[in-house]
Short mmCIF file of C-alpha atoms in Angstrom, two decimals:
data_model
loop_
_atom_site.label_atom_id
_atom_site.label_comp_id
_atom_site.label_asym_id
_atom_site.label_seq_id
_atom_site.Cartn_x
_atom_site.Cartn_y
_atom_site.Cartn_z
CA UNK A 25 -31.49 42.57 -37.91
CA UNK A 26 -27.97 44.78 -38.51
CA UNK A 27 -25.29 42.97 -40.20
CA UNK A 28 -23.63 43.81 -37.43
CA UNK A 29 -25.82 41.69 -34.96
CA UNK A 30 -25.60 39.08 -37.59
CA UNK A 31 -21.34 39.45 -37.45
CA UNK A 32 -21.35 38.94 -33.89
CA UNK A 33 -24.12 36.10 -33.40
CA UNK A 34 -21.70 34.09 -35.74
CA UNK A 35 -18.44 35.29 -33.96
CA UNK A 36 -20.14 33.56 -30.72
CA UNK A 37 -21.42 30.72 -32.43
CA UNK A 38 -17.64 29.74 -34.15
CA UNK A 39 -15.77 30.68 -30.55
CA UNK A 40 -18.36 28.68 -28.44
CA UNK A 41 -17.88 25.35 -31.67
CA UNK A 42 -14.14 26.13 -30.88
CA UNK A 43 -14.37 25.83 -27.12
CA UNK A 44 -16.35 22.77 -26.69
CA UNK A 45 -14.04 21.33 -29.84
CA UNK A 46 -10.86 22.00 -27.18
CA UNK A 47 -12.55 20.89 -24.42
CA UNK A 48 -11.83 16.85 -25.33
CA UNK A 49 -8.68 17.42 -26.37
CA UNK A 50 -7.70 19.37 -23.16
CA UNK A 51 -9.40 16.62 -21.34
CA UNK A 52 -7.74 13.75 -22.94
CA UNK A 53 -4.49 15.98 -22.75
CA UNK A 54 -4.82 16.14 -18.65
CA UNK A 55 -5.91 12.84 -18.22
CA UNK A 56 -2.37 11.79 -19.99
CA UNK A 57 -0.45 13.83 -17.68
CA UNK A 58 -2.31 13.29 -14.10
CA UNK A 59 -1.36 9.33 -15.79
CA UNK A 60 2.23 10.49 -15.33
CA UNK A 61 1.78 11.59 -11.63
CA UNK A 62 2.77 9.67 -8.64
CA UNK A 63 2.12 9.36 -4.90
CA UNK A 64 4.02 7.63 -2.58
CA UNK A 65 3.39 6.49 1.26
CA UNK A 66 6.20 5.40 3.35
CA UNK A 67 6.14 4.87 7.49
CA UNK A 68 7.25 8.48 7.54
CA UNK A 69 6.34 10.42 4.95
CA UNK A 70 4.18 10.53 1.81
CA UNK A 71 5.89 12.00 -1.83
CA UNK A 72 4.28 13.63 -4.29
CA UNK A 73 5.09 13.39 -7.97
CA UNK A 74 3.60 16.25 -10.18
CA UNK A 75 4.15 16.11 -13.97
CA UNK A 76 3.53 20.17 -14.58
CA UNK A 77 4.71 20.31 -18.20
CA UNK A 78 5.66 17.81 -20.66
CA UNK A 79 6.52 18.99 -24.59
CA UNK A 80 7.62 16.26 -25.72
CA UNK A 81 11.48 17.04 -26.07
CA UNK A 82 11.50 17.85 -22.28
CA UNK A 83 9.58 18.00 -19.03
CA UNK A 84 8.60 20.22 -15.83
CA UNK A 85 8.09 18.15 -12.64
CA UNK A 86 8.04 18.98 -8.99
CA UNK A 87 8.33 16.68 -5.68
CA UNK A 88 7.01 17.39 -2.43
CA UNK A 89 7.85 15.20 0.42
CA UNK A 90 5.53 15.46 3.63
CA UNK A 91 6.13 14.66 6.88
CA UNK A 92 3.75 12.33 8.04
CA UNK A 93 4.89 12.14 12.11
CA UNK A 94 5.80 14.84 15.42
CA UNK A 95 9.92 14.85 14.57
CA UNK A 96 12.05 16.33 12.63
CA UNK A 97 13.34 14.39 9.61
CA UNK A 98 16.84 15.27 8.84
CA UNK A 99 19.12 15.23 6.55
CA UNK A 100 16.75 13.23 3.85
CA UNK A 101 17.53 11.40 0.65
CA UNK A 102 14.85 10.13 -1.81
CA UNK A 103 14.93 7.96 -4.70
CA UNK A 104 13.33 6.98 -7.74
CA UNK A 105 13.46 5.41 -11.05
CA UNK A 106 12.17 7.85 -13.87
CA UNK A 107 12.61 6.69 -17.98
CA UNK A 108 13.87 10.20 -18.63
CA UNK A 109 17.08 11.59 -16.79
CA UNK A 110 15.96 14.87 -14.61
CA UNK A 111 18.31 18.09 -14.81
CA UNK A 112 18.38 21.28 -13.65
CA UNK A 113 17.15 20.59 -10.06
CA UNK A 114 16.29 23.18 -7.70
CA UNK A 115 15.88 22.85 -3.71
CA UNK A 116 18.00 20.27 -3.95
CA UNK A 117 20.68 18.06 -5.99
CA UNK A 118 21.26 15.06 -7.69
CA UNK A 119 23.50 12.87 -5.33
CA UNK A 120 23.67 9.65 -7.11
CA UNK A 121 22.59 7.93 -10.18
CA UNK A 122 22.50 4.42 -11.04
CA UNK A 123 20.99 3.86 -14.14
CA UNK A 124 17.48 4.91 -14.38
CA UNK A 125 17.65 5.26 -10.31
CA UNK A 126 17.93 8.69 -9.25
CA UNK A 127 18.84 9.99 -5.50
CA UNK A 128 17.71 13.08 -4.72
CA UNK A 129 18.86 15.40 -1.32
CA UNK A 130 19.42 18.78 -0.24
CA UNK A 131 23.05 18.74 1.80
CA UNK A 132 23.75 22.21 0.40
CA UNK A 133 20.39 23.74 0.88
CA UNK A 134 20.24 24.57 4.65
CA UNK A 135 16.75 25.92 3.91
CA UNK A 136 15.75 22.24 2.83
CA UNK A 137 17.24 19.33 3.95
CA UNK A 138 15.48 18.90 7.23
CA UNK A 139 11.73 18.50 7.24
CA UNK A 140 9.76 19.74 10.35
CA UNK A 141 7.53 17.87 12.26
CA UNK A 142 4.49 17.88 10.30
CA UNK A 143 5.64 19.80 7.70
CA UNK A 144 6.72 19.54 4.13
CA UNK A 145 9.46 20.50 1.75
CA UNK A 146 10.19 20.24 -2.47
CA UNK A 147 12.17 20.32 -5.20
CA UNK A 148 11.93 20.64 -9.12
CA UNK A 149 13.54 19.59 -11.85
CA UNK A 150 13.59 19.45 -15.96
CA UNK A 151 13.97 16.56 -18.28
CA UNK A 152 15.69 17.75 -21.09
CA UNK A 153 16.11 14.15 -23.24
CA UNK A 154 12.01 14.06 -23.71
CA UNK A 155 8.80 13.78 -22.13
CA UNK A 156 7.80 11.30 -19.89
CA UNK A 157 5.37 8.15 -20.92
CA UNK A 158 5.12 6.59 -17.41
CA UNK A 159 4.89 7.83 -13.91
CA UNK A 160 8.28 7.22 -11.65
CA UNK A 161 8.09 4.31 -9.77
CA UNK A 162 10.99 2.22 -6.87
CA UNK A 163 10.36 4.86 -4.39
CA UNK A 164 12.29 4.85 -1.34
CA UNK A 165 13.22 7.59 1.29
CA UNK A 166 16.04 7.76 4.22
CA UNK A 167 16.82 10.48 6.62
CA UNK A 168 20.29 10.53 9.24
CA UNK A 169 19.62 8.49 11.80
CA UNK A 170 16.53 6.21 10.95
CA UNK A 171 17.46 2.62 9.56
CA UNK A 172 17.89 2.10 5.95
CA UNK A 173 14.65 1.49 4.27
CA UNK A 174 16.82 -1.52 2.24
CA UNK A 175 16.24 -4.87 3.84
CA UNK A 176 19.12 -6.03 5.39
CA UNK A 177 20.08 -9.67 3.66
CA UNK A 178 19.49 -12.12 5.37
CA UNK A 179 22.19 -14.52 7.56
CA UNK A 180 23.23 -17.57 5.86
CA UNK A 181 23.73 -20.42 8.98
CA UNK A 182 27.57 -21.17 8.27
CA UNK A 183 27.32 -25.27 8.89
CA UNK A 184 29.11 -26.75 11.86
CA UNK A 185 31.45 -29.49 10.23
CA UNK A 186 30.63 -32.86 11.28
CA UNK A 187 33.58 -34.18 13.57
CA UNK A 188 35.16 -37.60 11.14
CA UNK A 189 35.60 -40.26 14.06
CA UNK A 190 39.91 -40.76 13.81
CA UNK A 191 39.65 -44.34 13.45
CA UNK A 192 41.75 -46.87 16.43
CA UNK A 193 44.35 -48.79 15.00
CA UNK A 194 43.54 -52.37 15.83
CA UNK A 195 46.46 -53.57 17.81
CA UNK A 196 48.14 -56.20 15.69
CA UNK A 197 49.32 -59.37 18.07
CA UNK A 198 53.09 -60.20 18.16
CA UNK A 199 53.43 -63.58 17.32
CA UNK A 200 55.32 -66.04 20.36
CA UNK A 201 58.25 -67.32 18.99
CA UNK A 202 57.65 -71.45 19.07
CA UNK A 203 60.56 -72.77 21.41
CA UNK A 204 62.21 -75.01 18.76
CA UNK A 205 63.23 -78.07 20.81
CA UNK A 206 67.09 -78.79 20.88
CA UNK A 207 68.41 -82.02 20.23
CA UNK A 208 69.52 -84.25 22.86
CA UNK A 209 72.74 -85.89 21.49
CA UNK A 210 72.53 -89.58 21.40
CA UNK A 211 75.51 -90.89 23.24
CA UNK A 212 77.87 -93.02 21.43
CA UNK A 213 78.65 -96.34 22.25
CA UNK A 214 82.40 -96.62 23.57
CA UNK A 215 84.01 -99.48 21.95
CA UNK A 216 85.60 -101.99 24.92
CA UNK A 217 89.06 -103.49 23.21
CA UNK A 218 88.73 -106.86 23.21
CA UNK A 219 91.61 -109.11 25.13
CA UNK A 220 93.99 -110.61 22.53
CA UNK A 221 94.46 -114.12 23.33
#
């Protein structure tokens, strides 16, 4: 056998220990990140969260949102909570933040902020503070015209007061004067003068 032969049998032998070595690590590696992905269903649509890239000081991620039914959805806003604050969108823009709550739409991208019947649109965005440990999660999605997707609180009965029965005065009787009986005057004798002898 050459040298030669010898060189390359143990080239192949060391890449092919190298590529099975990688192959756990690659596999533990994607298993982390489809951990990170997210899908959610709503009445009208489903979202798709995809974790493309993630080294450790930042993040790649893109959304697709698909319409599920025959109409156009238009004008639509979606939102999510997400540990690690997105920036740099494209397709669309950040319209709100709360927090960790994020609302996403596309008012400025004509191309993009209606979704056709059937159809689908996306966005994408970079994390720039660090990766991501956790997939997104408090999905919700709106478009012009539908209802919100927040439940409406519910009506608290005001309470009818109780009418307080105004109580009757009790009439208080007016006592009868007693008659107080007048004297009679007692006549007086009338002295007769006796004759004088």
């Amino acid at each position: 056998m050459k040298m030669s032969d010898r060189l390359r049998g143990g080239r192949t032998a060391f890449f092919a220990i190298a590529f099975f070595a990688f192959l756990p690590v690659f596999g533990q590696a994607q298993e982390r990140k489809e951990a990170r992905d997210a899908r959610f269903e709503h009445d009208q649509v489903i979202v798709t969260f995809r974790l493309n890239s993630d080294w450790g000081e930042g993040y790649q991620a893109d959304v697709t949102i698909e319409n599920r039914t025959a109409q156009v959805l238009p004008d639509w806003q979606l939102s999510f909570r997400i540990e690690q604050p997105p920036a740099n969108v494209w397709n669309a823009r950040i319209a709100k933040t709360s927090g960790d709550l994020y609302t996403f739409d596309a008012q400025s991208f004509d191309w993009n902020k209606n979704i056709p019947p059937n159809g689908r649109v996306s966005f994408g965005f970079i994390g720039a503070k660090g990766g991501l440990t956790k997939a997104p999660w408090d999905f919700a999605f709106h478009y012009a015209g539908a209802e919100s997707s927040t439940p409406a609180a519910t009506p608290t009965a005001t309470p009818t007061a109780t009418p307080t029965a105004t109580p009757t005065a009790t009439p208080t009787a007016t006592p009868t004067a007693t008659p107080t009986a007048t004297p009679t005057a007692t006549p007086t004798a009338t002295p007769t003068a006796m004759p004088t002898a």
